Amino acid sequence: METSSSRKPQHAGGYVRISLDPTEEEKGVTRQREDVEQLAKRLGWTVGKIYPENDTSAYKRKRIELPDGRHVWRVIRPEFRQMLKDYQDGAIDGIIVYDLDRLARQPRDLEDLIDLVDHYRRPVAGVTGSLDLMTENGKAMARVLMAMANKSSADTARRVSRERLQRAQEGLSLPPTRAFGWQVDRRTREPGEAELIRKGIVGFTDGESWSSVTRMFTDSGIAPVRAKQWYLTTVRNMLLSPRTAGIVPYWGRGRIKDGEQDGADAVLRRSPISRSPRDLALRDADGAFVMGSWEPIVTVEQWEAFVTEYERRKEGLEFTPSHTKKYLLSGLLRCARPKEDGTPCGRAMVGKSIKHHRSGKQTRIYCCPGKNLGGCGGSQRGMAQVDQLIEDLLFLHLESNQPDAKDDQPDRDWHGDDAVIVELADVQGRLKMMREGMRDGRVSPESFFAVVPGLETQERQLTSALNKARRVQVDRDQRLKSPDQVRADWESATVPGKRAILGQFLQAVMVHPARPLGHKFDHEAFAPVWKPMPH
């Protein structure tokens, strides 16, 4: 085999790649390397460096962010890019590859190499056939062969995706290995693990934080299937999976996300934009959840209530991000102790229970976290006195700032944002048409799953916006209640309910350093920051 250059490279680079090597034995790239070195001997070249990429696709693209904030889709191949850099810098004076389809399966990658060859005029050779990027005919042939390889990868991806979609629609999709909560057959619940998952879902729905749920998993003594310890993100992603309710998970466009590995060049992209767990639940043409062939751990109703609570907290609709159930003022109290530069600390104070060493008595306090947690650690107040003070201040504020009589009735004529309602109705109408078309055979599965996931996301976002606007109006109606009505609600409320009431009227309570009053409680050290009353 001869190249278009009469000069024989003495420090060439050899590029070898295998798309899929699940055992990581590197047998494929080793064979390719041997063939590359044999070709170099026949050509009289010297290979100075090998660029191996084992278990690496030349077709699969990932979404990346550019320095200017824009997002593009690129194939991630560090060794390939390093080879191009070395070629440009002169570290290598030629390239040998096993075959063109090992070199590139995306036009962009091939064109990047062609640009460098056009400028630097260093040869590129292939083991399996003539590869000449230094002539126009050779470049044209390479582009045609690469386009054919790209189409082959796309066809493979579509077939694999469609097959898995069909299996998922039939409820047959299973992860390749045992998932936490199920036995090795991947269908039958593992009692201890399943109960832990159920407790985590129910506990979070009832007000527990992600930290406390993760701590429950850690304290259980039950280890994860593959990791050594529990992490908050691991627990969160596991519990939010539709699989816990027996629903088949998928990632749109007919792709299944349940721990499966794609084929050699099949495309499986995770959206970098945070999605609702409901978007990952596969639905049929009628909009109903597709149920899997494994035993569910919780009911669909429990899972949907859990997801609703997760989204409520994620949107910032919870009063504070943690300890929502235990202490009345955690997160509402703000430490105002001056820092070294004279500015207030500003850290949210948290509730905790401390034990006296001598008496063994438990005392509950609010305190500013230590410096390692972003606070100053210098403020501490007894919980019972502070809770009572803020309650008294709340009702004193309400009695002193009652709304006008004409505003004392909630607005019953509010119907939400008309534009949002109209847009939501349009999206729901298109969803109905696509589902009916799928059911009647007028819409292909490929078209259905290309369009419906986006419409479902729009429907969820519009519904969320409408519900948020309604909650604002409900909050306004609540704040128009008389002090006696609020008092009645307060007396019958649990701690989370009282926190919700406080959140309607209070933005924060600044806790200043106490004055030296001996053992007396300094009421004036607390400065409430009230929300404006509605008019």
PDB file of N, CA, C and O in Angstrom, residues 394-447:
ATOM      1  N   LEU A 394     -46.824  37.115  66.039  1.00  0.00           N
ATOM      2  CA  LEU A 394     -47.645  36.894  64.861  1.00  0.00           C
ATOM      3  C   LEU A 394     -49.046  37.468  65.071  1.00  0.00           C
ATOM      4  O   LEU A 394     -49.543  38.228  64.229  1.00  0.00           O
ATOM      5  N   PHE A 395     -49.673  37.106  66.155  1.00  0.00           N
ATOM      6  CA  PHE A 395     -51.055  37.543  66.353  1.00  0.00           C
ATOM      7  C   PHE A 395     -51.138  39.016  66.743  1.00  0.00           C
ATOM      8  O   PHE A 395     -52.138  39.686  66.429  1.00  0.00           O
ATOM      9  N   LEU A 396     -50.117  39.550  67.366  1.00  0.00           N
ATOM     10  CA  LEU A 396     -50.082  40.993  67.602  1.00  0.00           C
ATOM     11  C   LEU A 396     -50.000  41.729  66.269  1.00  0.00           C
ATOM     12  O   LEU A 396     -50.658  42.755  66.069  1.00  0.00           O
ATOM     13  N   HIS A 397     -49.211  41.209  65.360  1.00  0.00           N
ATOM     14  CA  HIS A 397     -49.088  41.810  64.032  1.00  0.00           C
ATOM     15  C   HIS A 397     -50.413  41.739  63.275  1.00  0.00           C
ATOM     16  O   HIS A 397     -50.819  42.717  62.617  1.00  0.00           O
ATOM     17  N   LEU A 398     -51.103  40.602  63.340  1.00  0.00           N
ATOM     18  CA  LEU A 398     -52.371  40.454  62.634  1.00  0.00           C
ATOM     19  C   LEU A 398     -53.428  41.404  63.173  1.00  0.00           C
ATOM     20  O   LEU A 398     -54.197  42.003  62.415  1.00  0.00           O
ATOM     21  N   GLU A 399     -53.490  41.553  64.494  1.00  0.00           N
ATOM     22  CA  GLU A 399     -54.485  42.435  65.105  1.00  0.00           C
ATOM     23  C   GLU A 399     -54.207  43.901  64.790  1.00  0.00           C
ATOM     24  O   GLU A 399     -55.134  44.717  64.722  1.00  0.00           O
ATOM     25  N   SER A 400     -52.930  44.221  64.555  1.00  0.00           N
ATOM     26  CA  SER A 400     -52.562  45.610  64.279  1.00  0.00           C
ATOM     27  C   SER A 400     -52.615  45.943  62.797  1.00  0.00           C
ATOM     28  O   SER A 400     -52.515  47.127  62.436  1.00  0.00           O
ATOM     29  N   ASN A 401     -52.753  44.940  61.941  1.00  0.00           N
ATOM     30  CA  ASN A 401     -52.719  45.175  60.502  1.00  0.00           C
ATOM     31  C   ASN A 401     -53.849  44.446  59.793  1.00  0.00           C
ATOM     32  O   ASN A 401     -53.635  43.755  58.791  1.00  0.00           O
ATOM     33  N   GLN A 402     -55.061  44.584  60.311  1.00  0.00           N
ATOM     34  CA  GLN A 402     -56.189  43.923  59.673  1.00  0.00           C
ATOM     35  C   GLN A 402     -56.514  44.603  58.350  1.00  0.00           C
ATOM     36  O   GLN A 402     -56.464  45.835  58.245  1.00  0.00           O
ATOM     37  N   PRO A 403     -56.852  43.811  57.304  1.00  0.00           N
ATOM     38  CA  PRO A 403     -57.213  44.418  56.012  1.00  0.00           C
ATOM     39  C   PRO A 403     -58.525  45.165  56.107  1.00  0.00           C
ATOM     40  O   PRO A 403     -59.324  44.956  57.030  1.00  0.00           O
ATOM     41  N   ASP A 404     -58.743  46.074  55.143  1.00  0.00           N
ATOM     42  CA  ASP A 404     -59.997  46.824  55.111  1.00  0.00           C
ATOM     43  C   ASP A 404     -61.161  45.868  54.930  1.00  0.00           C
ATOM     44  O   ASP A 404     -61.036  44.800  54.333  1.00  0.00           O
ATOM     45  N   ALA A 405     -62.308  46.280  55.425  1.00  0.00           N
ATOM     46  CA  ALA A 405     -63.490  45.420  55.363  1.00  0.00           C
ATOM     47  C   ALA A 405     -63.852  45.045  53.938  1.00  0.00           C
ATOM     48  O   ALA A 405     -64.269  43.933  53.647  1.00  0.00           O
ATOM     49  N   LYS A 406     -63.635  46.013  53.008  1.00  0.00           N
ATOM     50  CA  LYS A 406     -63.994  45.728  51.615  1.00  0.00           C
ATOM     51  C   LYS A 406     -63.090  44.666  50.998  1.00  0.00           C
ATOM     52  O   LYS A 406     -63.420  44.059  49.984  1.00  0.00           O
ATOM     53  N   ASP A 407     -61.904  44.490  51.599  1.00  0.00           N
ATOM     54  CA  ASP A 407     -60.968  43.480  51.094  1.00  0.00           C
ATOM     55  C   ASP A 407     -61.021  42.203  51.899  1.00  0.00           C
ATOM     56  O   ASP A 407     -60.194  41.329  51.723  1.00  0.00           O
ATOM     57  N   ASP A 408     -62.009  42.102  52.809  1.00  0.00           N
ATOM     58  CA  ASP A 408     -61.994  40.985  53.745  1.00  0.00           C
ATOM     59  C   ASP A 408     -62.547  39.703  53.157  1.00  0.00           C
ATOM     60  O   ASP A 408     -62.644  38.696  53.834  1.00  0.00           O
ATOM     61  N   GLN A 409     -62.971  39.758  51.884  1.00  0.00           N
ATOM     62  CA  GLN A 409     -63.500  38.553  51.265  1.00  0.00           C
ATOM     63  C   GLN A 409     -62.551  38.088  50.164  1.00  0.00           C
ATOM     64  O   GLN A 409     -62.076  38.900  49.364  1.00  0.00           O
ATOM     65  N   PRO A 410     -62.272  36.810  50.091  1.00  0.00           N
ATOM     66  CA  PRO A 410     -61.411  36.297  49.019  1.00  0.00           C
ATOM     67  C   PRO A 410     -62.001  36.575  47.643  1.00  0.00           C
ATOM     68  O   PRO A 410     -63.213  36.677  47.478  1.00  0.00           O
ATOM     69  N   ASP A 411     -61.162  36.713  46.665  1.00  0.00           N
ATOM     70  CA  ASP A 411     -61.577  36.942  45.292  1.00  0.00           C
ATOM     71  C   ASP A 411     -62.033  35.629  44.678  1.00  0.00           C
ATOM     72  O   ASP A 411     -61.230  34.745  44.445  1.00  0.00           O
ATOM     73  N   ARG A 412     -63.344  35.537  44.442  1.00  0.00           N
ATOM     74  CA  ARG A 412     -63.898  34.287  43.906  1.00  0.00           C
ATOM     75  C   ARG A 412     -63.947  34.294  42.371  1.00  0.00           C
ATOM     76  O   ARG A 412     -64.382  33.323  41.766  1.00  0.00           O
ATOM     77  N   ASP A 413     -63.543  35.414  41.732  1.00  0.00           N
ATOM     78  CA  ASP A 413     -63.683  35.521  40.288  1.00  0.00           C
ATOM     79  C   ASP A 413     -62.396  35.187  39.543  1.00  0.00           C
ATOM     80  O   ASP A 413     -62.328  35.332  38.337  1.00  0.00           O
ATOM     81  N   TRP A 414     -61.384  34.736  40.292  1.00  0.00           N
ATOM     82  CA  TRP A 414     -60.103  34.479  39.638  1.00  0.00           C
ATOM     83  C   TRP A 414     -60.160  33.152  38.897  1.00  0.00           C
ATOM     84  O   TRP A 414     -60.598  32.146  39.412  1.00  0.00           O
ATOM     85  N   HIS A 415     -59.697  33.145  37.669  1.00  0.00           N
ATOM     86  CA  HIS A 415     -59.718  31.925  36.865  1.00  0.00           C
ATOM     87  C   HIS A 415     -58.345  31.602  36.294  1.00  0.00           C
ATOM     88  O   HIS A 415     -58.236  30.794  35.378  1.00  0.00           O
ATOM     89  N   GLY A 416     -57.306  32.228  36.790  1.00  0.00           N
ATOM     90  CA  GLY A 416     -55.949  31.938  36.332  1.00  0.00           C
ATOM     91  C   GLY A 416     -55.575  32.765  35.116  1.00  0.00           C
ATOM     92  O   GLY A 416     -56.341  33.589  34.624  1.00  0.00           O
ATOM     93  N   ASP A 417     -54.416  32.551  34.613  1.00  0.00           N
ATOM     94  CA  ASP A 417     -53.904  33.239  33.448  1.00  0.00           C
ATOM     95  C   ASP A 417     -54.568  32.661  32.209  1.00  0.00           C
ATOM     96  O   ASP A 417     -54.349  31.510  31.848  1.00  0.00           O
ATOM     97  N   ASP A 418     -55.379  33.469  31.549  1.00  0.00           N
ATOM     98  CA  ASP A 418     -56.139  32.961  30.394  1.00  0.00           C
ATOM     99  C   ASP A 418     -55.221  32.427  29.305  1.00  0.00           C
ATOM    100  O   ASP A 418     -55.522  31.417  28.654  1.00  0.00           O
ATOM    101  N   ALA A 419     -54.081  33.113  29.075  1.00  0.00           N
ATOM    102  CA  ALA A 419     -53.160  32.666  28.027  1.00  0.00           C
ATOM    103  C   ALA A 419     -52.602  31.283  28.341  1.00  0.00           C
ATOM    104  O   ALA A 419     -52.477  30.432  27.449  1.00  0.00           O
ATOM    105  N   VAL A 420     -52.276  31.046  29.621  1.00  0.00           N
ATOM    106  CA  VAL A 420     -51.757  29.743  30.026  1.00  0.00           C
ATOM    107  C   VAL A 420     -52.834  28.677  29.870  1.00  0.00           C
ATOM    108  O   VAL A 420     -52.560  27.562  29.402  1.00  0.00           O
ATOM    109  N   ILE A 421     -54.048  29.010  30.233  1.00  0.00           N
ATOM    110  CA  ILE A 421     -55.154  28.048  30.121  1.00  0.00           C
ATOM    111  C   ILE A 421     -55.383  27.663  28.663  1.00  0.00           C
ATOM    112  O   ILE A 421     -55.563  26.491  28.323  1.00  0.00           O
ATOM    113  N   VAL A 422     -55.364  28.666  27.773  1.00  0.00           N
ATOM    114  CA  VAL A 422     -55.568  28.392  26.348  1.00  0.00           C
ATOM    115  C   VAL A 422     -54.431  27.529  25.796  1.00  0.00           C
ATOM    116  O   VAL A 422     -54.666  26.565  25.054  1.00  0.00           O
ATOM    117  N   GLU A 423     -53.176  27.867  26.160  1.00  0.00           N
ATOM    118  CA  GLU A 423     -52.032  27.103  25.669  1.00  0.00           C
ATOM    119  C   GLU A 423     -52.061  25.675  26.194  1.00  0.00           C
ATOM    120  O   GLU A 423     -51.755  24.732  25.465  1.00  0.00           O
ATOM    121  N   LEU A 424     -52.461  25.505  27.464  1.00  0.00           N
ATOM    122  CA  LEU A 424     -52.548  24.172  28.050  1.00  0.00           C
ATOM    123  C   LEU A 424     -53.609  23.342  27.318  1.00  0.00           C
ATOM    124  O   LEU A 424     -53.389  22.160  27.021  1.00  0.00           O
ATOM    125  N   ALA A 425     -54.741  23.957  27.022  1.00  0.00           N
ATOM    126  CA  ALA A 425     -55.796  23.239  26.305  1.00  0.00           C
ATOM    127  C   ALA A 425     -55.312  22.815  24.921  1.00  0.00           C
ATOM    128  O   ALA A 425     -55.624  21.714  24.451  1.00  0.00           O
ATOM    129  N   ASP A 426     -54.536  23.683  24.260  1.00  0.00           N
ATOM    130  CA  ASP A 426     -54.006  23.345  22.930  1.00  0.00           C
ATOM    131  C   ASP A 426     -53.046  22.161  23.007  1.00  0.00           C
ATOM    132  O   ASP A 426     -53.121  21.234  22.183  1.00  0.00           O
ATOM    133  N   VAL A 427     -52.140  22.169  23.978  1.00  0.00           N
ATOM    134  CA  VAL A 427     -51.185  21.074  24.140  1.00  0.00           C
ATOM    135  C   VAL A 427     -51.910  19.773  24.460  1.00  0.00           C
ATOM    136  O   VAL A 427     -51.589  18.715  23.891  1.00  0.00           O
ATOM    137  N   GLN A 428     -52.897  19.843  25.343  1.00  0.00           N
ATOM    138  CA  GLN A 428     -53.638  18.637  25.693  1.00  0.00           C
ATOM    139  C   GLN A 428     -54.433  18.105  24.496  1.00  0.00           C
ATOM    140  O   GLN A 428     -54.575  16.892  24.336  1.00  0.00           O
ATOM    141  N   GLY A 429     -54.923  19.023  23.654  1.00  0.00           N
ATOM    142  CA  GLY A 429     -55.627  18.593  22.451  1.00  0.00           C
ATOM    143  C   GLY A 429     -54.711  17.872  21.479  1.00  0.00           C
ATOM    144  O   GLY A 429     -55.082  16.845  20.887  1.00  0.00           O
ATOM    145  N   ARG A 430     -53.483  18.399  21.302  1.00  0.00           N
ATOM    146  CA  ARG A 430     -52.519  17.735  20.422  1.00  0.00           C
ATOM    147  C   ARG A 430     -52.087  16.379  20.982  1.00  0.00           C
ATOM    148  O   ARG A 430     -51.892  15.413  20.228  1.00  0.00           O
ATOM    149  N   LEU A 431     -51.952  16.302  22.301  1.00  0.00           N
ATOM    150  CA  LEU A 431     -51.623  15.025  22.918  1.00  0.00           C
ATOM    151  C   LEU A 431     -52.718  13.995  22.648  1.00  0.00           C
ATOM    152  O   LEU A 431     -52.437  12.832  22.324  1.00  0.00           O
ATOM    153  N   LYS A 432     -53.952  14.440  22.778  1.00  0.00           N
ATOM    154  CA  LYS A 432     -55.076  13.526  22.545  1.00  0.00           C
ATOM    155  C   LYS A 432     -55.073  13.028  21.105  1.00  0.00           C
ATOM    156  O   LYS A 432     -55.280  11.824  20.836  1.00  0.00           O
ATOM    157  N   MET A 433     -54.793  13.934  20.145  1.00  0.00           N
ATOM    158  CA  MET A 433     -54.762  13.540  18.734  1.00  0.00           C
ATOM    159  C   MET A 433     -53.650  12.531  18.469  1.00  0.00           C
ATOM    160  O   MET A 433     -53.850  11.546  17.745  1.00  0.00           O
ATOM    161  N   MET A 434     -52.461  12.755  19.053  1.00  0.00           N
ATOM    162  CA  MET A 434     -51.357  11.828  18.840  1.00  0.00           C
ATOM    163  C   MET A 434     -51.667  10.466  19.440  1.00  0.00           C
ATOM    164  O   MET A 434     -51.378   9.427  18.829  1.00  0.00           O
ATOM    165  N   ARG A 435     -52.265  10.437  20.623  1.00  0.00           N
ATOM    166  CA  ARG A 435     -52.570   9.162  21.269  1.00  0.00           C
ATOM    167  C   ARG A 435     -53.646   8.398  20.507  1.00  0.00           C
ATOM    168  O   ARG A 435     -53.565   7.174  20.346  1.00  0.00           O
ATOM    169  N   GLU A 436     -54.663   9.126  20.029  1.00  0.00           N
ATOM    170  CA  GLU A 436     -55.700   8.468  19.248  1.00  0.00           C
ATOM    171  C   GLU A 436     -55.134   7.974  17.919  1.00  0.00           C
ATOM    172  O   GLU A 436     -55.491   6.889  17.444  1.00  0.00           O
ATOM    173  N   GLY A 437     -54.230   8.772  17.306  1.00  0.00           N
ATOM    174  CA  GLY A 437     -53.606   8.345  16.056  1.00  0.00           C
ATOM    175  C   GLY A 437     -52.751   7.112  16.236  1.00  0.00           C
ATOM    176  O   GLY A 437     -52.718   6.224  15.371  1.00  0.00           O
ATOM    177  N   MET A 438     -52.037   7.031  17.350  1.00  0.00           N
ATOM    178  CA  MET A 438     -51.232   5.845  17.656  1.00  0.00           C
ATOM    179  C   MET A 438     -52.126   4.633  17.839  1.00  0.00           C
ATOM    180  O   MET A 438     -51.844   3.536  17.331  1.00  0.00           O
ATOM    181  N   ARG A 439     -53.225   4.816  18.551  1.00  0.00           N
ATOM    182  CA  ARG A 439     -54.138   3.704  18.820  1.00  0.00           C
ATOM    183  C   ARG A 439     -54.793   3.198  17.537  1.00  0.00           C
ATOM    184  O   ARG A 439     -54.971   1.997  17.341  1.00  0.00           O
ATOM    185  N   ASP A 440     -55.115   4.133  16.606  1.00  0.00           N
ATOM    186  CA  ASP A 440     -55.812   3.762  15.376  1.00  0.00           C
ATOM    187  C   ASP A 440     -54.864   3.411  14.243  1.00  0.00           C
ATOM    188  O   ASP A 440     -55.311   3.069  13.145  1.00  0.00           O
ATOM    189  N   GLY A 441     -53.557   3.506  14.466  1.00  0.00           N
ATOM    190  CA  GLY A 441     -52.595   3.160  13.429  1.00  0.00           C
ATOM    191  C   GLY A 441     -52.282   4.271  12.458  1.00  0.00           C
ATOM    192  O   GLY A 441     -51.583   4.060  11.461  1.00  0.00           O
ATOM    193  N   ARG A 442     -52.789   5.493  12.669  1.00  0.00           N
ATOM    194  CA  ARG A 442     -52.526   6.614  11.768  1.00  0.00           C
ATOM    195  C   ARG A 442     -51.194   7.296  12.065  1.00  0.00           C
ATOM    196  O   ARG A 442     -50.685   8.066  11.236  1.00  0.00           O
ATOM    197  N   VAL A 443     -50.646   7.067  13.260  1.00  0.00           N
ATOM    198  CA  VAL A 443     -49.370   7.664  13.666  1.00  0.00           C
ATOM    199  C   VAL A 443     -48.395   6.533  13.970  1.00  0.00           C
ATOM    200  O   VAL A 443     -48.721   5.607  14.717  1.00  0.00           O
ATOM    201  N   SER A 444     -47.204   6.598  13.379  1.00  0.00           N
ATOM    202  CA  SER A 444     -46.207   5.543  13.601  1.00  0.00           C
ATOM    203  C   SER A 444     -45.610   5.669  14.996  1.00  0.00           C
ATOM    204  O   SER A 444     -45.595   6.766  15.585  1.00  0.00           O
ATOM    205  N   PRO A 445     -45.108   4.568  15.555  1.00  0.00           N
ATOM    206  CA  PRO A 445     -44.461   4.647  16.872  1.00  0.00           C
ATOM    207  C   PRO A 445     -43.291   5.631  16.894  1.00  0.00           C
ATOM    208  O   PRO A 445     -43.067   6.336  17.877  1.00  0.00           O
ATOM    209  N   GLU A 446     -42.522   5.679  15.775  1.00  0.00           N
ATOM    210  CA  GLU A 446     -41.390   6.605  15.735  1.00  0.00           C
ATOM    211  C   GLU A 446     -41.865   8.048  15.842  1.00  0.00           C
ATOM    212  O   GLU A 446     -41.297   8.842  16.603  1.00  0.00           O
ATOM    213  N   SER A 447     -42.916   8.403  15.103  1.00  0.00           N
ATOM    214  CA  SER A 447     -43.448   9.766  15.163  1.00  0.00           C
ATOM    215  C   SER A 447     -44.063  10.048  16.532  1.00  0.00           C
ATOM    216  O   SER A 447     -43.915  11.147  17.079  1.00  0.00           O
TER     217      SER A 447
END
